[in-house]
mmCIF file of C-alpha atoms in Angstrom:
data_model
loop_
_atom_site.group_PDB
_atom_site.id
_atom_site.type_symbol
_atom_site.label_atom_id
_atom_site.label_comp_id
_atom_site.label_asym_id
_atom_site.label_seq_id
_atom_site.Cartn_x
_atom_site.Cartn_y
_atom_site.Cartn_z
ATOM 1 C CA MET A 811 6.207 0.476 16.418
ATOM 2 C CA ARG A 812 6.898 4.185 17.478
ATOM 3 C CA GLN A 813 4.846 6.461 19.097
ATOM 4 C CA ALA A 814 4.332 9.747 17.270
ATOM 5 C CA GLY A 815 5.112 13.071 18.755
ATOM 6 C CA THR A 816 3.666 15.882 19.004
ATOM 7 C CA TYR A 817 5.252 16.840 16.181
ATOM 8 C CA SER A 818 6.258 14.284 13.997
ATOM 9 C CA GLY A 819 3.513 12.467 14.382
ATOM 10 C CA ILE A 820 1.542 14.983 11.775
ATOM 11 C CA LEU A 821 4.264 15.336 9.622
ATOM 12 C CA SER A 822 4.379 11.860 9.465
ATOM 13 C CA GLY A 823 1.027 10.778 9.196
ATOM 14 C CA GLY A 824 1.067 8.557 12.269
ATOM 15 C CA ILE A 825 -1.361 8.488 14.593
ATOM 16 C CA SER A 826 -1.040 7.175 18.696
ATOM 17 C CA GLY A 827 -3.634 6.792 21.187
ATOM 18 C CA LYS A 828 -7.201 6.183 20.049
ATOM 19 C CA THR A 829 -6.453 4.605 16.616
ATOM 20 C CA GLY A 830 -2.842 3.064 18.258
ATOM 21 C CA PRO A 831 0.193 3.458 15.925
ATOM 22 C CA HIS A 832 -0.266 1.931 12.637
ATOM 23 C CA LEU A 833 0.566 -1.425 11.784
ATOM 24 C CA LEU A 834 2.170 -1.506 8.790
ATOM 25 C CA PRO A 835 4.692 1.761 7.454
ATOM 26 C CA LEU A 836 2.312 4.413 5.248
ATOM 27 C CA ALA A 837 5.429 5.164 2.846
ATOM 28 C CA ARG A 838 5.235 1.845 1.835
ATOM 29 C CA ILE A 839 2.103 1.488 1.107
ATOM 30 C CA LYS A 840 2.570 5.057 -1.146
ATOM 31 C CA LYS A 841 5.162 3.439 -2.767
ATOM 32 C CA ILE A 842 3.268 0.337 -4.100
ATOM 33 C CA MET A 843 0.680 2.893 -5.299
ATOM 34 C CA LYS A 844 2.406 4.690 -7.122
ATOM 35 C CA LYS A 845 3.608 1.578 -8.611
ATOM 36 C CA SER A 846 0.985 0.457 -9.546
ATOM 37 C CA GLY A 847 0.213 2.354 -12.673
ATOM 38 C CA GLU A 848 2.452 5.380 -14.542
ATOM 39 C CA ALA A 849 -0.487 7.334 -13.989
ATOM 40 C CA VAL A 850 -0.672 7.899 -10.502
ATOM 41 C CA LYS A 851 0.555 10.965 -9.905
ATOM 42 C CA MET A 852 -0.796 12.622 -6.341
ATOM 43 C CA ILE A 853 -1.955 10.500 -3.321
ATOM 44 C CA SER A 854 -3.499 12.557 -0.666
ATOM 45 C CA GLY A 855 -2.236 11.782 2.629
ATOM 46 C CA GLU A 856 -5.005 10.291 3.829
ATOM 47 C CA SER A 857 -4.631 7.135 1.690
ATOM 48 C CA PRO A 858 -2.042 5.441 2.618
ATOM 49 C CA ILE A 859 -4.201 5.532 5.649
ATOM 50 C CA VAL A 860 -6.765 4.153 4.896
ATOM 51 C CA PHE A 861 -4.474 1.619 3.152
ATOM 52 C CA SER A 862 -2.413 0.456 5.956
ATOM 53 C CA LYS A 863 -5.708 -0.596 7.498
ATOM 54 C CA ALA A 864 -7.591 -1.805 4.789
ATOM 55 C CA CYS A 865 -4.611 -4.771 4.152
ATOM 56 C CA GLU A 866 -5.171 -5.825 8.159
ATOM 57 C CA LEU A 867 -8.972 -6.561 7.468
ATOM 58 C CA PHE A 868 -7.420 -8.200 3.880
ATOM 59 C CA ILE A 869 -4.948 -10.338 5.912
ATOM 60 C CA LYS A 870 -6.936 -11.081 8.110
ATOM 61 C CA GLU A 871 -9.562 -12.084 6.119
ATOM 62 C CA LEU A 872 -7.132 -13.984 3.630
ATOM 63 C CA THR A 873 -5.309 -15.638 6.391
ATOM 64 C CA GLN A 874 -8.606 -17.226 8.049
ATOM 65 C CA ARG A 875 -10.244 -18.612 4.425
ATOM 66 C CA SER A 876 -6.135 -20.941 4.304
ATOM 67 C CA TRP A 877 -6.717 -21.518 7.620
ATOM 68 C CA MET A 878 -9.603 -23.132 7.278
ATOM 69 C CA VAL A 879 -8.458 -25.515 4.270
ATOM 70 C CA THR A 880 -5.711 -26.098 7.123
ATOM 71 C CA MET A 881 -8.373 -27.841 9.060
ATOM 72 C CA GLN A 882 -9.870 -29.519 6.805
ATOM 73 C CA SER A 883 -6.673 -31.981 5.673
ATOM 74 C CA LYS A 884 -6.248 -31.653 9.457
ATOM 75 C CA ARG A 885 -2.301 -29.937 9.283
ATOM 76 C CA ARG A 886 -1.475 -27.519 11.742
ATOM 77 C CA THR A 887 0.594 -25.397 9.228
ATOM 78 C CA LEU A 888 -0.463 -23.164 7.050
ATOM 79 C CA ASN A 889 1.355 -23.476 3.632
ATOM 80 C CA LYS A 890 0.648 -21.928 0.452
ATOM 81 C CA GLU A 891 -1.080 -24.700 -1.180
ATOM 82 C CA ASP A 892 -4.074 -23.571 1.991
ATOM 83 C CA VAL A 893 -3.705 -19.707 0.535
ATOM 84 C CA ALA A 894 -4.024 -20.917 -3.504
ATOM 85 C CA SER A 895 -6.801 -23.269 -2.296
ATOM 86 C CA ALA A 896 -9.204 -19.769 -0.877
ATOM 87 C CA VAL A 897 -8.279 -18.061 -3.588
ATOM 88 C CA MET A 898 -9.270 -20.287 -6.259
ATOM 89 C CA ALA A 899 -12.831 -20.800 -3.816
ATOM 90 C CA THR A 900 -13.183 -16.986 -3.662
ATOM 91 C CA ASP A 901 -14.823 -14.774 -5.981
ATOM 92 C CA LEU A 902 -13.479 -12.034 -4.464
ATOM 93 C CA PHE A 903 -9.880 -12.657 -4.785
ATOM 94 C CA ASP A 904 -10.539 -13.223 -8.309
ATOM 95 C CA PHE A 905 -7.600 -10.867 -9.207
ATOM 96 C CA LEU A 906 -5.263 -12.960 -6.848
ATOM 97 C CA VAL A 907 -5.941 -16.303 -9.315
ATOM 98 C CA ASN A 908 -2.416 -15.730 -11.284
ATOM 99 C CA LEU A 909 -0.445 -14.589 -8.266
ATOM 100 C CA VAL A 910 -0.907 -17.825 -6.411
ATOM 101 C CA SER A 911 -0.672 -21.148 -9.564
ATOM 102 C CA GLU A 912 2.842 -18.802 -10.596
ATOM 103 C CA SER A 913 6.429 -20.628 -9.773
ATOM 104 C CA PRO A 914 7.405 -21.790 -7.068
ATOM 105 C CA LEU A 915 9.160 -18.853 -4.824
ATOM 106 C CA GLU A 916 12.381 -19.197 -5.045
ATOM 107 C CA MET A 917 12.950 -18.658 -1.081
ATOM 108 C CA ASP A 918 15.169 -16.705 0.550
ATOM 109 C CA THR A 919 15.561 -17.667 4.329
ATOM 110 C CA SER A 920 17.256 -14.430 4.889
ATOM 111 C CA LYS A 921 15.745 -11.804 6.917
ATOM 112 C CA TYR A 922 13.491 -9.663 5.243
ATOM 113 C CA SER A 923 13.119 -5.876 6.235
ATOM 114 C CA MET B 801 8.733 -7.397 -13.093
ATOM 115 C CA GLU B 802 12.245 -5.652 -11.461
ATOM 116 C CA ARG B 803 13.210 -8.943 -9.913
ATOM 117 C CA ASP B 804 13.558 -10.123 -13.509
ATOM 118 C CA ASP B 805 15.320 -7.195 -15.269
ATOM 119 C CA GLY B 806 18.986 -8.502 -13.907
ATOM 120 C CA PHE B 807 18.217 -11.867 -16.066
ATOM 121 C CA ASN B 808 17.102 -9.974 -19.051
ATOM 122 C CA ARG B 809 20.202 -7.251 -19.413
ATOM 123 C CA PHE B 810 22.737 -10.140 -19.017
ATOM 124 C CA TYR B 811 20.864 -11.487 -21.747
ATOM 125 C CA LYS B 812 21.490 -9.671 -24.123
ATOM 126 C CA HIS B 813 23.928 -8.236 -23.351
ATOM 127 C CA ALA B 814 25.135 -11.546 -24.105
ATOM 128 C CA LYS B 815 23.573 -12.507 -27.038
ATOM 129 C CA SER B 816 24.797 -8.737 -28.631
ATOM 130 C CA SER B 817 28.415 -8.771 -28.135
ATOM 131 C CA SER B 818 30.142 -10.571 -30.454
ATOM 132 C CA GLY B 819 32.460 -13.080 -30.273
ATOM 133 C CA LEU B 820 30.511 -14.676 -27.497
ATOM 134 C CA ASN B 821 29.405 -17.948 -28.578
ATOM 135 C CA ILE B 822 29.210 -19.750 -25.406
ATOM 136 C CA ILE B 823 24.695 -18.408 -24.984
ATOM 137 C CA HIS B 824 23.936 -20.693 -28.843
ATOM 138 C CA GLY B 825 25.111 -24.305 -26.999
ATOM 139 C CA GLY B 826 25.368 -26.598 -29.481
ATOM 140 C CA SER B 827 25.180 -24.047 -32.593
ATOM 141 C CA SER B 828 27.122 -24.189 -35.126
ATOM 142 C CA ASN B 829 30.457 -20.467 -35.903
ATOM 143 C CA SER B 830 28.351 -21.020 -39.526
ATOM 144 C CA ASN B 831 25.530 -18.912 -37.763
ATOM 145 C CA ASN B 832 25.245 -15.274 -38.258
ATOM 146 C CA ASN B 833 27.783 -15.162 -35.274
ATOM 147 C CA ASN B 834 29.509 -12.031 -36.372
ATOM 148 C CA GLY B 835 27.670 -8.434 -35.420
ATOM 149 C CA ILE B 836 24.765 -10.876 -33.418
ATOM 150 C CA VAL B 837 21.693 -9.098 -33.723
ATOM 151 C CA SER B 838 19.002 -10.254 -31.229
ATOM 152 C CA THR B 839 15.898 -9.969 -33.366
ATOM 153 C CA ASP B 840 15.868 -14.026 -34.209
ATOM 154 C CA ASN B 841 14.230 -15.739 -31.233
ATOM 155 C CA GLY B 842 15.783 -18.605 -33.308
ATOM 156 C CA ASN B 843 18.580 -19.055 -31.265
ATOM 157 C CA ALA B 844 16.718 -18.147 -27.825
ATOM 158 C CA ALA B 845 14.913 -20.759 -27.574
ATOM 159 C CA ASN B 846 18.205 -23.043 -27.899
ATOM 160 C CA SER B 847 19.511 -21.211 -25.437
ATOM 161 C CA ASN B 848 20.493 -23.559 -22.611
ATOM 162 C CA ALA B 849 23.884 -22.200 -21.225
ATOM 163 C CA MET B 850 21.878 -19.451 -18.492
ATOM 164 C CA PRO B 851 22.396 -17.768 -15.115
ATOM 165 C CA PRO B 852 19.958 -19.160 -13.346
ATOM 166 C CA PRO B 853 16.836 -16.427 -12.629
ATOM 167 C CA CYS B 854 17.858 -13.640 -10.070
ATOM 168 C CA THR B 855 14.701 -14.143 -7.634
ATOM 169 C CA VAL B 856 15.891 -11.272 -5.678
ATOM 170 C CA ARG B 857 13.170 -9.525 -4.134
ATOM 171 C CA GLU B 858 12.605 -6.040 -3.979
ATOM 172 C CA GLN B 859 11.713 -5.913 -0.592
ATOM 173 C CA ASP B 860 10.474 -2.364 -1.362
ATOM 174 C CA GLN B 861 7.904 -3.386 -3.417
ATOM 175 C CA TYR B 862 6.137 -5.525 -0.599
ATOM 176 C CA MET B 863 5.268 -5.025 3.208
ATOM 177 C CA PRO B 864 7.339 -5.502 5.916
ATOM 178 C CA ILE B 865 7.360 -9.673 5.809
ATOM 179 C CA ALA B 866 6.849 -9.244 10.149
ATOM 180 C CA ASN B 867 4.489 -6.934 10.382
ATOM 181 C CA VAL B 868 2.983 -9.002 8.018
ATOM 182 C CA ILE B 869 3.719 -12.291 9.843
ATOM 183 C CA ARG B 870 1.590 -10.171 13.497
ATOM 184 C CA ILE B 871 -0.934 -9.246 11.571
ATOM 185 C CA MET B 872 -1.400 -13.778 10.813
ATOM 186 C CA ARG B 873 -1.024 -14.386 13.977
ATOM 187 C CA ARG B 874 -3.567 -12.238 15.825
ATOM 188 C CA ILE B 875 -6.369 -14.196 13.878
ATOM 189 C CA LEU B 876 -4.693 -17.614 13.554
ATOM 190 C CA PRO B 877 -5.002 -20.034 16.622
ATOM 191 C CA THR B 878 -1.931 -19.573 19.074
ATOM 192 C CA HIS B 879 -1.082 -23.751 18.085
ATOM 193 C CA ALA B 880 -1.133 -22.572 14.478
ATOM 194 C CA LYS B 881 1.972 -22.636 11.994
ATOM 195 C CA ILE B 882 2.504 -21.019 8.972
ATOM 196 C CA SER B 883 4.904 -21.631 6.247
ATOM 197 C CA ASP B 884 7.081 -19.280 4.645
ATOM 198 C CA ASP B 885 6.593 -20.153 1.998
ATOM 199 C CA ALA B 886 2.715 -19.308 2.720
ATOM 200 C CA LYS B 887 4.134 -15.910 4.691
ATOM 201 C CA LEU B 888 6.021 -14.564 0.665
ATOM 202 C CA THR B 889 2.617 -15.497 -1.355
ATOM 203 C CA ILE B 890 0.347 -13.228 1.175
ATOM 204 C CA GLN B 891 3.260 -10.326 1.487
ATOM 205 C CA GLU B 892 3.005 -11.199 -2.299
ATOM 206 C CA CYS B 893 -1.086 -10.728 -1.897
ATOM 207 C CA VAL B 894 -0.860 -7.418 0.244
ATOM 208 C CA SER B 895 0.572 -5.643 -2.578
ATOM 209 C CA GLU B 896 -1.283 -6.938 -5.256
ATOM 210 C CA TYR B 897 -4.290 -6.116 -3.884
ATOM 211 C CA ILE B 898 -2.354 -2.597 -2.868
ATOM 212 C CA SER B 899 -1.797 -2.041 -7.265
ATOM 213 C CA PHE B 900 -5.239 -3.730 -7.630
ATOM 214 C CA ILE B 901 -7.248 -1.292 -5.737
ATOM 215 C CA THR B 902 -4.767 1.859 -6.864
ATOM 216 C CA GLY B 903 -5.563 1.252 -9.946
ATOM 217 C CA GLU B 904 -9.486 1.409 -9.829
ATOM 218 C CA ALA B 905 -9.368 4.794 -7.721
ATOM 219 C CA ASN B 906 -6.511 6.389 -10.115
ATOM 220 C CA GLU B 907 -8.865 5.312 -12.891
ATOM 221 C CA ARG B 908 -11.521 7.224 -11.674
ATOM 222 C CA CYS B 909 -10.131 10.625 -10.307
ATOM 223 C CA GLN B 910 -8.846 10.029 -14.346
ATOM 224 C CA ARG B 911 -11.887 9.555 -15.388
ATOM 225 C CA GLU B 912 -12.961 12.807 -13.071
ATOM 226 C CA GLN B 913 -9.847 14.349 -14.315
ATOM 227 C CA ARG B 914 -8.355 14.695 -10.482
ATOM 228 C CA LYS B 915 -4.836 14.371 -10.112
ATOM 229 C CA THR B 916 -5.034 13.194 -6.794
ATOM 230 C CA ILE B 917 -6.651 10.032 -5.126
ATOM 231 C CA THR B 918 -8.314 10.595 -2.224
ATOM 232 C CA ALA B 919 -8.999 7.959 0.409
ATOM 233 C CA GLU B 920 -12.495 7.933 -0.767
ATOM 234 C CA ASP B 921 -11.549 7.693 -4.605
ATOM 235 C CA VAL B 922 -9.611 4.060 -1.987
ATOM 236 C CA LEU B 923 -13.122 3.964 -0.467
ATOM 237 C CA TRP B 924 -15.082 3.546 -3.264
ATOM 238 C CA ALA B 925 -12.809 1.370 -5.542
ATOM 239 C CA MET B 926 -13.017 -1.054 -2.578
ATOM 240 C CA GLY B 927 -16.605 -0.795 -2.188
ATOM 241 C CA LYS B 928 -16.765 -1.345 -6.246
ATOM 242 C CA LEU B 929 -14.238 -4.620 -6.455
ATOM 243 C CA GLY B 930 -16.175 -6.311 -4.031
ATOM 244 C CA PHE B 931 -14.487 -5.072 -0.930
ATOM 245 C CA ASP B 932 -17.536 -3.364 0.454
ATOM 246 C CA GLU B 933 -17.487 -5.604 4.105
ATOM 247 C CA TYR B 934 -15.063 -3.064 4.338
ATOM 248 C CA VAL B 935 -15.397 -0.044 3.280
ATOM 249 C CA GLU B 936 -17.825 0.535 6.454
ATOM 250 C CA PRO B 937 -15.262 0.178 9.765
ATOM 251 C CA LEU B 938 -12.692 1.950 7.311
ATOM 252 C CA THR B 939 -15.181 4.715 7.870
ATOM 253 C CA VAL B 940 -14.794 4.883 10.683
ATOM 254 C CA PHE B 941 -11.353 4.605 11.188
ATOM 255 C CA LEU B 942 -10.862 7.487 8.783
ATOM 256 C CA ASN B 943 -13.069 9.592 10.550
ATOM 257 C CA ARG B 944 -11.330 8.397 13.296
ATOM 258 C CA TYR B 945 -7.998 9.411 12.313
ATOM 259 C CA ARG B 946 -9.212 12.828 11.611
ATOM 260 C CA GLU B 947 -10.594 13.574 15.162
ATOM 261 C CA THR B 948 -7.340 12.598 16.270
ATOM 262 C CA GLN B 949 -6.064 15.304 13.597
ATOM 263 C CA ASN B 950 -8.883 17.675 15.082
ATOM 264 C CA GLU B 951 -7.802 16.805 18.672
ATOM 265 C CA ARG B 952 -4.096 16.993 18.034
ATOM 266 C CA THR B 953 -3.949 20.285 16.749
ATOM 267 C CA SER B 954 -6.578 22.305 18.796
ATOM 268 C CA LEU B 955 -5.375 21.272 21.877
ATOM 269 C CA ARG B 956 -2.543 22.333 20.446
ATOM 270 C CA GLY B 957 -1.085 26.332 22.337
ATOM 271 C CA GLU B 958 1.802 26.568 19.699
ATOM 272 C CA PRO B 959 1.882 27.362 16.250
ATOM 273 C CA VAL B 960 2.583 23.933 13.935
ATOM 274 C CA LEU B 961 5.762 24.588 12.492
ATOM 275 C CA LYS B 962 6.466 24.278 9.207
ATOM 276 C CA ARG B 963 9.006 21.445 7.875
ATOM 277 C CA GLY B 964 9.207 19.304 4.936
ATOM 278 C CA MET B 965 5.929 16.496 4.761
ATOM 279 C CA ASP B 966 6.350 12.881 4.348
ATOM 280 C CA TYR B 967 4.702 13.492 1.577
ATOM 281 C CA GLY B 968 6.531 15.987 0.216
ATOM 282 C CA SER B 969 5.072 17.515 -3.301
ATOM 283 C CA SER B 970 1.394 14.849 -3.677
ATOM 284 C CA ILE B 971 -0.016 16.894 -0.889
ATOM 285 C CA MET B 972 -3.605 17.416 -2.376
ATOM 286 C CA MET B 973 -3.423 21.399 -1.732
ATOM 287 C CA ALA B 974 -6.892 22.336 -2.059
ATOM 288 C CA PRO B 975 -7.805 26.157 -2.283
ATOM 289 C CA PRO B 976 -9.180 27.876 1.054
ATOM 290 C CA TYR B 977 -13.090 27.610 0.800
ATOM 291 C CA ALA B 978 -13.240 25.159 -1.251
ATOM 292 C CA PRO B 979 -15.958 22.583 -1.044
ATOM 293 C CA PRO B 980 -14.999 19.824 0.960
ATOM 294 C CA VAL B 981 -15.126 16.090 -0.197
ATOM 295 C CA PHE B 982 -15.583 14.677 3.031
ATOM 296 C CA HIS B 983 -17.978 15.831 6.055
ATOM 297 C CA VAL B 984 -16.930 14.520 9.021
ATOM 298 C CA GLY B 985 -20.237 16.053 10.659
ATOM 299 C CA HIS B 986 -19.299 16.697 13.662
ATOM 300 C CA HIS B 987 -17.491 20.172 15.254
ATOM 301 C CA GLN B 988 -15.384 20.277 18.196
ATOM 302 C CA GLN B 989 -14.677 23.530 20.457
ATOM 303 C CA GLY B 990 -16.487 25.385 17.898
ATOM 304 C CA PHE B 991 -14.775 27.068 15.721
ATOM 305 C CA LEU B 992 -13.159 23.925 14.030
ATOM 306 C CA ASP B 993 -14.965 22.938 10.747
ATOM 307 C CA GLY B 994 -15.537 19.778 11.072
ATOM 308 C CA THR B 995 -15.161 18.845 8.037
ATOM 309 C CA THR B 996 -11.068 18.494 7.500
ATOM 310 C CA ALA B 997 -8.527 17.603 9.633
ATOM 311 C CA MET B 998 -6.284 20.734 9.250
ATOM 312 C CA GLY B 999 -5.420 22.552 11.958
ATOM 313 C CA GLY B 1000 -4.872 26.543 12.142
ATOM 314 C CA TYR B 1001 -8.596 27.814 12.128
ATOM 315 C CA LEU B 1002 -8.710 31.106 13.376
ATOM 316 C CA ARG B 1003 -12.233 31.824 15.909
ATOM 317 C CA ASP B 1004 -13.840 33.555 13.383
ATOM 318 C CA GLY B 1005 -13.562 31.129 10.646
ATOM 319 C CA SER B 1006 -12.537 33.252 8.275
ATOM 320 C CA GLY B 1007 -9.475 32.341 5.848
ATOM 321 C CA GLY B 1008 -8.405 28.537 5.553
ATOM 322 C CA ALA B 1009 -11.428 26.630 7.113
ATOM 323 C CA ALA B 1010 -11.511 24.018 4.364
ATOM 324 C CA GLY B 1011 -8.787 22.948 3.690
ATOM 325 C CA GLY B 1012 -9.819 20.199 0.957
ATOM 326 C CA GLY B 1013 -11.942 17.564 3.362
ATOM 327 C CA SER B 1014 -9.275 14.893 2.022
ATOM 328 C CA SER B 1015 -6.243 16.422 2.498
ATOM 329 C CA SER B 1016 -4.717 15.384 5.205
ATOM 330 C CA SER B 1017 -3.086 17.499 8.169
ATOM 331 C CA GLN B 1018 0.382 18.306 6.211
ATOM 332 C CA ALA B 1019 -1.641 20.685 4.365
ATOM 333 C CA SER B 1020 -2.845 23.367 6.822
ATOM 334 C CA LEU B 1021 0.946 23.933 7.669
ATOM 335 C CA THR B 1022 1.660 25.657 4.438
ATOM 336 C CA ASN B 1023 -2.086 27.492 4.995
ATOM 337 C CA ASN B 1024 -0.762 31.054 4.283
ATOM 338 C CA ASN B 1025 -3.797 32.392 6.636
ATOM 339 C CA PHE B 1026 -2.960 29.941 9.610
ATOM 340 C CA ASP B 1027 -3.133 32.490 12.754
ATOM 341 C CA PRO B 1028 -1.005 30.550 16.543
ATOM 342 C CA PHE B 1029 -3.644 29.285 18.860
ATOM 343 C CA GLY B 1030 -2.378 31.457 21.516
ATOM 344 C CA GLN B 1031 -4.999 33.909 20.248
ATOM 345 C CA TYR B 1032 -8.507 31.697 22.344
ATOM 346 C CA MET B 1033 -6.874 28.656 23.325
#
């Protein structure tokens, strides 16, 4: 991630130094937040920043739980079914149940942005 | 979902064009094929000559996959491998997570008749939806971020320029002297109201001292009461 300059850092909401650069793009987070509902009108500048860290925690937790399933099956490749199992086994991830049990994704092997 | 739009549009178009019988499979022409109105679902069920569903993923509704993978690798052992479909699944889960939390935060805002979702709303929603273990580390993170912003604006010896901002019209502009939502609780260099991440404070504390606790530092750029730091640095 590029380091924010003195002015551009503030303007783009980026932070450097103590908390380090963000791992996830704030503009994208904001876009997803706005898409979550018609009623979402305005979002404070700090909300995406909180989310950038929250998503990091979320990814780590989901990955960790999925990996435990992988290990139980004595495999080294974490696959989609492992993620699905982790979701099923965790109450916290109830909101994901439909998502992980949908029909298989069409795999587009080209690089994503 | 948007990914299905292309498919649906094609389907409706084909059905309503008179003379295009190809989609009606084996049905005879004596059916109501002239001036087809796509209200009847009977034909729809038999129309098997549909184009395959276009599942092009719109990337702007997800976090960039490279970032997602990078975070995953931080937690996994070095020898671990991740299948492509697992990466895509987790990428989707993240977006779902954001929507989930935002929806709850937004409901709270609506109940309290506020227009802007603040960081505090987001944290509240996480606590309510079971992610209470995240709340403390996120609060620490947020406070550190605000400190960084404070330091940044206080140490600079020149005025912050007024420019177009990343968040444009979605900046929450609280009126001056409005009580801040977040109270960081510590002061730096005396002249800063420690509750906000704003710069542009006058030494005597007058004018624009509070831009709302949860507004970002961008709000300071349009603060009319701003004075250059030069006078007291």
